[in-house]
Short mmCIF file of N, CA, C and O in Angstrom, two decimals:
data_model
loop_
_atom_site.label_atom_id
_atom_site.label_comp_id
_atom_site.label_asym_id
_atom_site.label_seq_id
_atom_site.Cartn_x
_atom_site.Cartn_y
_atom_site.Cartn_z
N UNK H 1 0.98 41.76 -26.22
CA UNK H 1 0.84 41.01 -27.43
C UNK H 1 0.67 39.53 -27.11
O UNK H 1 -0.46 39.09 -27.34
N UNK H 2 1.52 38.73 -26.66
CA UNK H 2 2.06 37.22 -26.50
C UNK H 2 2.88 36.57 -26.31
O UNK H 2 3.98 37.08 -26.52
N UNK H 3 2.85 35.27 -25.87
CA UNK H 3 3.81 34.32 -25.72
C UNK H 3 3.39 33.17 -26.75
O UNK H 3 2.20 32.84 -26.70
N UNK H 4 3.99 32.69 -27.44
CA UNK H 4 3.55 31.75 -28.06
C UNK H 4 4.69 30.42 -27.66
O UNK H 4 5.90 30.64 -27.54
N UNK H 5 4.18 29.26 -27.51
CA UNK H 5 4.97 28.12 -27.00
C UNK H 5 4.65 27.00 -28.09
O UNK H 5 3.52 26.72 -28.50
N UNK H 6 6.08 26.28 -28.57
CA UNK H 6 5.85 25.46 -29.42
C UNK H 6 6.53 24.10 -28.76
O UNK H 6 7.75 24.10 -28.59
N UNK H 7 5.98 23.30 -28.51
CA UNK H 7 6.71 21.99 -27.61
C UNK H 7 7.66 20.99 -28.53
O UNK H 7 8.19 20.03 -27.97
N UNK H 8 7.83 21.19 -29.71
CA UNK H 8 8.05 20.64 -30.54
C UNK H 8 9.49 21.86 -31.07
O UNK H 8 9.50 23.08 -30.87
N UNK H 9 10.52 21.05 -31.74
CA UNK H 9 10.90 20.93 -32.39
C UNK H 9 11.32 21.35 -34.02
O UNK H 9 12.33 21.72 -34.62
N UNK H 10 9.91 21.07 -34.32
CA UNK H 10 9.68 20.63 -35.72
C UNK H 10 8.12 22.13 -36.11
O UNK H 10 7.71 22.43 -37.24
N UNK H 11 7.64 22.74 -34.79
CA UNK H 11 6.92 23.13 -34.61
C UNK H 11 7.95 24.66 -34.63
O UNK H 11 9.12 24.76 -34.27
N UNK H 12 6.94 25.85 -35.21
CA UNK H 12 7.70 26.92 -35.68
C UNK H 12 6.33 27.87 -35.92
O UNK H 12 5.22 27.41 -36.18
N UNK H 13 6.77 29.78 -35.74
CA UNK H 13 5.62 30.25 -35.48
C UNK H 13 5.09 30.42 -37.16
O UNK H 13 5.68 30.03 -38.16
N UNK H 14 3.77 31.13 -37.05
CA UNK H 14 3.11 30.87 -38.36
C UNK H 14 3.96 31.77 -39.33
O UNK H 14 4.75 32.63 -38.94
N UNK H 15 3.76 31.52 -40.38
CA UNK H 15 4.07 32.48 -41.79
C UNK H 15 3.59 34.00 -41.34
O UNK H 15 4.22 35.02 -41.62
N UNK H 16 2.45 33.95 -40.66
CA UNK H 16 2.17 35.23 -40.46
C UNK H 16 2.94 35.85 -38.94
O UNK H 16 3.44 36.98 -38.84
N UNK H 17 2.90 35.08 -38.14
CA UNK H 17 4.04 35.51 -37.20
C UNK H 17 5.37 36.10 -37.74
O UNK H 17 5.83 37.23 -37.60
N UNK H 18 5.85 35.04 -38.38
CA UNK H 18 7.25 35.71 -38.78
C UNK H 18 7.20 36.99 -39.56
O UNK H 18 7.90 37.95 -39.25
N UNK H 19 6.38 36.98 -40.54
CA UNK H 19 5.91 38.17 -41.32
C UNK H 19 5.84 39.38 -40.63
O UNK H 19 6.39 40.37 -41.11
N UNK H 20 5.18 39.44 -39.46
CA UNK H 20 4.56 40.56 -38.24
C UNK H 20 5.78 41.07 -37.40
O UNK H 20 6.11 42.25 -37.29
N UNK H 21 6.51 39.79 -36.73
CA UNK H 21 7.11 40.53 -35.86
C UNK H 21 8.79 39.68 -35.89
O UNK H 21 9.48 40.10 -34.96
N UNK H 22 9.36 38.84 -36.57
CA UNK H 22 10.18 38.29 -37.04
C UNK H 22 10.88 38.73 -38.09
O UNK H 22 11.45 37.89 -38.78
N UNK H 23 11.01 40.30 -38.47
CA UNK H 23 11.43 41.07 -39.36
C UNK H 23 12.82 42.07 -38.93
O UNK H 23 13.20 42.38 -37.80
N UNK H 24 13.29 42.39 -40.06
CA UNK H 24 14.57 43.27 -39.44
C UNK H 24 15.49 42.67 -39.27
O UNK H 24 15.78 41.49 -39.50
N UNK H 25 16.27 43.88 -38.63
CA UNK H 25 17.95 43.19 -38.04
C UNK H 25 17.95 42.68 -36.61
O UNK H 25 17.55 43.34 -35.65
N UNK H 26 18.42 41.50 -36.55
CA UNK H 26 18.37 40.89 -35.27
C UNK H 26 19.45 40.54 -34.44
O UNK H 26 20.49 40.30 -35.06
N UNK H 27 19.51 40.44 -33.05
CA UNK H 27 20.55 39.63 -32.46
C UNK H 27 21.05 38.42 -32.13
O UNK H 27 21.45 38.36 -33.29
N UNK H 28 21.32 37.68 -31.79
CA UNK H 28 21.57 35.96 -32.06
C UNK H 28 22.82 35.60 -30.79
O UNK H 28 24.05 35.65 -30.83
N UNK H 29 22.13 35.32 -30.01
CA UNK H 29 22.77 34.50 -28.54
C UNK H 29 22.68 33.67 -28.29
O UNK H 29 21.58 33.12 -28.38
N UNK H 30 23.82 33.02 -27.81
CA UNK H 30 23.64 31.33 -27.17
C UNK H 30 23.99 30.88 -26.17
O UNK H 30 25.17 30.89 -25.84
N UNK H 31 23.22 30.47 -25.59
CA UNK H 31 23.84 29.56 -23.94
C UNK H 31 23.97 28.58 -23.87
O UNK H 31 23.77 27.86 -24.85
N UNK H 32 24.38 28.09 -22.67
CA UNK H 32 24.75 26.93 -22.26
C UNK H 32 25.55 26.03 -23.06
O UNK H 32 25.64 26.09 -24.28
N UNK H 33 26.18 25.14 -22.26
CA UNK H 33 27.47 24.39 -22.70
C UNK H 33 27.73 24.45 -24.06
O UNK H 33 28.63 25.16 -24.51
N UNK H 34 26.99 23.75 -24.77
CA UNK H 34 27.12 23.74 -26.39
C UNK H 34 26.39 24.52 -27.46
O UNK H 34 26.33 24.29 -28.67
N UNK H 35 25.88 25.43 -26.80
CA UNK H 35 24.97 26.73 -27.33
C UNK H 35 23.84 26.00 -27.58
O UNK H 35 23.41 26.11 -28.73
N UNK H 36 23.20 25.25 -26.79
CA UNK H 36 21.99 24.22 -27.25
C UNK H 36 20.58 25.72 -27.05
O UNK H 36 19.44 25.51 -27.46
N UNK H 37 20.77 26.45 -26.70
CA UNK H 37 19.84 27.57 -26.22
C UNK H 37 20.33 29.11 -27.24
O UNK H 37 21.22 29.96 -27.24
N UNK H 38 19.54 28.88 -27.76
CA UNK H 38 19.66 30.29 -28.90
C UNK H 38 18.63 31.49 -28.91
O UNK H 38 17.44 31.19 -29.01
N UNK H 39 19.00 32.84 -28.81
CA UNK H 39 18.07 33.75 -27.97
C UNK H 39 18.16 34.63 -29.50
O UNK H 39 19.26 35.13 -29.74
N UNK H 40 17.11 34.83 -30.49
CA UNK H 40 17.15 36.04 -31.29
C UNK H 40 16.25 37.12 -31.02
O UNK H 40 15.09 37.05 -30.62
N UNK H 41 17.02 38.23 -31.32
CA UNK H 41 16.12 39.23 -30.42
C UNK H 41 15.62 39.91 -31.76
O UNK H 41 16.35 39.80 -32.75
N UNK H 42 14.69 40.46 -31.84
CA UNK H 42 13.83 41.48 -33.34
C UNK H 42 13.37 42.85 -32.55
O UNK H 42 12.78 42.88 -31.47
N UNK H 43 13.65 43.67 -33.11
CA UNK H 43 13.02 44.92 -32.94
C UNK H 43 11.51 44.70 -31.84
O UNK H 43 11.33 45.10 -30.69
N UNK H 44 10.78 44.07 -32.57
CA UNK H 44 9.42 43.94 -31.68
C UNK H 44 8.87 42.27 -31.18
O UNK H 44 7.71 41.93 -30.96
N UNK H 45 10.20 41.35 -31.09
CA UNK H 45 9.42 39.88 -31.05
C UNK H 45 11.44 39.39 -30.10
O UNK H 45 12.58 39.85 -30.23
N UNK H 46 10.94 38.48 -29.42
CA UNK H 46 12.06 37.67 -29.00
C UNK H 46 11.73 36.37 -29.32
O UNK H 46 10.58 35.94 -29.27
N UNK H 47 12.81 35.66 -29.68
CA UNK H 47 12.62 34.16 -30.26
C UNK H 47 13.73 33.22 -29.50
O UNK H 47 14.92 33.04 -29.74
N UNK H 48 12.80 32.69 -28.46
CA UNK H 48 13.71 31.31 -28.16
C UNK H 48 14.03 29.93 -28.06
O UNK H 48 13.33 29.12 -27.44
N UNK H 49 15.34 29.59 -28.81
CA UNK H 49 15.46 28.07 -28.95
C UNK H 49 15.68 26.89 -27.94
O UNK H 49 16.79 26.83 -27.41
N UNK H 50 14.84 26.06 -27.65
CA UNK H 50 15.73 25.21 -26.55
C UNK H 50 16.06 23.85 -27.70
O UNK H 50 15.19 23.04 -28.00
N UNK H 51 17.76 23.79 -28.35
CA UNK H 51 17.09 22.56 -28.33
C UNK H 51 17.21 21.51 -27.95
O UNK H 51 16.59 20.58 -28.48
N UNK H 52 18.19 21.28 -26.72
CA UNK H 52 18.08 20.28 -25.80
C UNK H 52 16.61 19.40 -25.41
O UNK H 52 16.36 18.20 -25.50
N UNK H 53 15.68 20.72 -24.86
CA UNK H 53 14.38 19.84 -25.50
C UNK H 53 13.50 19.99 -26.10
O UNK H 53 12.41 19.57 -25.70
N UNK H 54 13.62 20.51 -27.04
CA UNK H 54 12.78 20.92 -28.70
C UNK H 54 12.09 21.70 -28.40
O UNK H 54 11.25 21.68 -29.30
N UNK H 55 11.67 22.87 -27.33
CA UNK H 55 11.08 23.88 -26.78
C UNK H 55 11.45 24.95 -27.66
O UNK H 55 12.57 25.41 -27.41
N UNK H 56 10.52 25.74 -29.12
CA UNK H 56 10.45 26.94 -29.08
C UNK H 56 9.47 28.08 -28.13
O UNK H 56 8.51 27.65 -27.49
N UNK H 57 9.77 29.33 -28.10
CA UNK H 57 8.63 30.56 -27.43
C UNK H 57 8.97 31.31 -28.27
O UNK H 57 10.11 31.55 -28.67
N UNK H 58 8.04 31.72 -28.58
CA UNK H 58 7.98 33.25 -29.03
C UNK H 58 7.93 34.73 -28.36
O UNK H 58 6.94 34.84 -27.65
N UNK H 59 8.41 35.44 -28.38
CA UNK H 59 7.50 36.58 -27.07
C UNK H 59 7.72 37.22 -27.95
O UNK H 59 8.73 37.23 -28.65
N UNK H 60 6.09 38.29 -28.09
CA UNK H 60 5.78 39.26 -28.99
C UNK H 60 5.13 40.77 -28.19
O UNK H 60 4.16 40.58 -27.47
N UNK H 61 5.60 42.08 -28.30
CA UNK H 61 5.05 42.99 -27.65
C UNK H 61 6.42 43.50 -26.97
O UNK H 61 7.43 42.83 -27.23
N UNK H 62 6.54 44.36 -26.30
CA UNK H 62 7.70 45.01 -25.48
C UNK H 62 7.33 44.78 -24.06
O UNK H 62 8.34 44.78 -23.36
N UNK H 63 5.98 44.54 -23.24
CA UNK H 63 5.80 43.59 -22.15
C UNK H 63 6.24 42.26 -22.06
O UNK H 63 6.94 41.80 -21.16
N UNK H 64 5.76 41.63 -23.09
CA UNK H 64 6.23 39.95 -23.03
C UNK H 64 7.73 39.53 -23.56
O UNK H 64 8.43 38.55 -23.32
N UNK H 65 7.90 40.58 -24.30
CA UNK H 65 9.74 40.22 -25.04
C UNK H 65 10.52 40.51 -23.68
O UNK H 65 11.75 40.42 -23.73
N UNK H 66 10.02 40.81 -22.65
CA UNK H 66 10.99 41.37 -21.11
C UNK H 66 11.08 39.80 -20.23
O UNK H 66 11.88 39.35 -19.42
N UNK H 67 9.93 39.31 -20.80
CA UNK H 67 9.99 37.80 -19.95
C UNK H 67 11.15 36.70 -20.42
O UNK H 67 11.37 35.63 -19.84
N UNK H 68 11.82 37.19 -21.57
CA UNK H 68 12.74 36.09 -22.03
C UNK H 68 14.21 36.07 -21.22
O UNK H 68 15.01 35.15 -21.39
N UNK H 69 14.44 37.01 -20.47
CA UNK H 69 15.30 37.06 -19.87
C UNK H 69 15.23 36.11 -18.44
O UNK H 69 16.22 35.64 -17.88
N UNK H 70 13.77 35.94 -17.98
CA UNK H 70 14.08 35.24 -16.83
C UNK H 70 13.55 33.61 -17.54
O UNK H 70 13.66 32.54 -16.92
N UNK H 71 13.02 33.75 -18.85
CA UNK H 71 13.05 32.26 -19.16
C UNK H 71 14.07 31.38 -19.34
O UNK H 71 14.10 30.31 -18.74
N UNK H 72 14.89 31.73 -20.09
CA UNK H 72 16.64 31.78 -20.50
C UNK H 72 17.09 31.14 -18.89
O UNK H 72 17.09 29.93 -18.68
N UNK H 73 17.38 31.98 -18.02
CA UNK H 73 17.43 31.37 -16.66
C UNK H 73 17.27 30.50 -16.51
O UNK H 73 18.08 29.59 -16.30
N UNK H 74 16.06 30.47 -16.57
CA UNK H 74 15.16 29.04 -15.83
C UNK H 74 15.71 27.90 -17.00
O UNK H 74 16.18 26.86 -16.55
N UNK H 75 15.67 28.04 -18.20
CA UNK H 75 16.51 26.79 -19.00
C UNK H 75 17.99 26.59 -18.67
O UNK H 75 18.52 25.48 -18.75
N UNK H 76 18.71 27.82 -18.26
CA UNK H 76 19.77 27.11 -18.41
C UNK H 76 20.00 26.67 -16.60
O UNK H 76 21.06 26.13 -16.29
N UNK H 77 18.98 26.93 -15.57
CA UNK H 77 19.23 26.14 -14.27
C UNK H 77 18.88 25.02 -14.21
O UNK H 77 19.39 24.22 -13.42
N UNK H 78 17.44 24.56 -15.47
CA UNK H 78 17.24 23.30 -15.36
C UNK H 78 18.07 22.35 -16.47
O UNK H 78 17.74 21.17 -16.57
N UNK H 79 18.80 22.69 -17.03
CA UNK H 79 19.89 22.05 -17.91
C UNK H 79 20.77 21.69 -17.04
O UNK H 79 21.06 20.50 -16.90
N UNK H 80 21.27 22.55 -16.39
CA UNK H 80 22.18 22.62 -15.07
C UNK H 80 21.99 21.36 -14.43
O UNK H 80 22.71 20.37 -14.57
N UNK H 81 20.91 21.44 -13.68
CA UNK H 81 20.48 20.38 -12.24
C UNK H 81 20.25 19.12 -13.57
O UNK H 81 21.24 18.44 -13.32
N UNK H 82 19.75 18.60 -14.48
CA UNK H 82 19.77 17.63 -15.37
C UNK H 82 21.33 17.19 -15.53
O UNK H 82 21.53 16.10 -15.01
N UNK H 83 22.21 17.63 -15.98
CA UNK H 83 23.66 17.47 -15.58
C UNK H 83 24.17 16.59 -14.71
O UNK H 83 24.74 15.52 -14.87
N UNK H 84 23.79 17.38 -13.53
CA UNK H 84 23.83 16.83 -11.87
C UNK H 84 23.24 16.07 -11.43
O UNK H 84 23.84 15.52 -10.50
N UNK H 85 22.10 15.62 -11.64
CA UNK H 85 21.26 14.33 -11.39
C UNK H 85 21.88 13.39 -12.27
O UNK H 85 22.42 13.55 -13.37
N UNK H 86 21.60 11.94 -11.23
CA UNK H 86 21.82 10.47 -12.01
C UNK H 86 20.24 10.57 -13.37
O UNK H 86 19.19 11.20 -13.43
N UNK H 87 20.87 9.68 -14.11
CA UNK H 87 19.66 9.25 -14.79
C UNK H 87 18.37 8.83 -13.96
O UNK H 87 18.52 7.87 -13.20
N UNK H 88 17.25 9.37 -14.00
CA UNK H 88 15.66 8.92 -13.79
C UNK H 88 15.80 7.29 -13.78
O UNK H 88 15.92 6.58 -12.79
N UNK H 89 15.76 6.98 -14.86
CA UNK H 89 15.51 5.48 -15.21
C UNK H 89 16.43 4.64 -15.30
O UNK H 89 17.29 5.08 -16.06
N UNK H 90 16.80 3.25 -14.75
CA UNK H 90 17.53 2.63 -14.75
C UNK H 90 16.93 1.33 -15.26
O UNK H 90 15.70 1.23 -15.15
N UNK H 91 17.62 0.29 -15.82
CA UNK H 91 17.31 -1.15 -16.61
C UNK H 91 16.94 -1.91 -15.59
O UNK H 91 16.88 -1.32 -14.51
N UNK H 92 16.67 -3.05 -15.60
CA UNK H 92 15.74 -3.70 -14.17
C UNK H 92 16.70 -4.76 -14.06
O UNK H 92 16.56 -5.67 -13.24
N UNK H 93 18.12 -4.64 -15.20
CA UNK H 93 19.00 -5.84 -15.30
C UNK H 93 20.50 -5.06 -14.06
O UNK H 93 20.55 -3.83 -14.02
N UNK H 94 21.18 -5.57 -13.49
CA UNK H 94 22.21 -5.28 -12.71
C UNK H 94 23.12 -6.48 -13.19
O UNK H 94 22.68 -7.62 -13.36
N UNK H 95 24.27 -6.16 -13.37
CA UNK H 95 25.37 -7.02 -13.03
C UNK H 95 26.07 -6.84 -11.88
O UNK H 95 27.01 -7.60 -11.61
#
């Protein structure tokens, strides 16, 4: 079926997505520290939240809904190592 990736936030799958495969009784999981990562599972669609950084996916089909398990991973190792690292950017001012 698909993966659908929304980089945004504010960004969400179509009316007709949800209609299709966003139906039924679902499951509702959360990871990491403050449950910033929310996993709903549908009969035929997996839906996942990042919103640490406004990353939705969709996975639609019973091939691609199998990939959310190692995506999940991969968000919550790179949440992880973000943790553990100093800040990227620093002010150009020092005291």
């Amino acid at each position: 079926m698909g993966v659908f990736r929304f980089e945004s936030k504010y960004a969400a799958p179509t009316k007709e997505q949800r209609e299709r495969y966003m139906r039924g009784e679902c499951e509702e999981h959360m990871f990491g520290n403050d449950g910033e990562i929310v996993l709903v599972l549908y009969d035929e669609a997996a839906y996942l939240k990042d919103d640490l950084e406004g990353v939705r996916i969709l996975f639609t089909g019973a091939s691609d809904k199998r990939k959310v398990d190692d995506e999940v991973r991969r968000l919550l190792e790179e949440h992880g190592q973000k943790e553990q690292r100093p800040d990227e950017f620093e002010s150009g001012k020092r005291r």
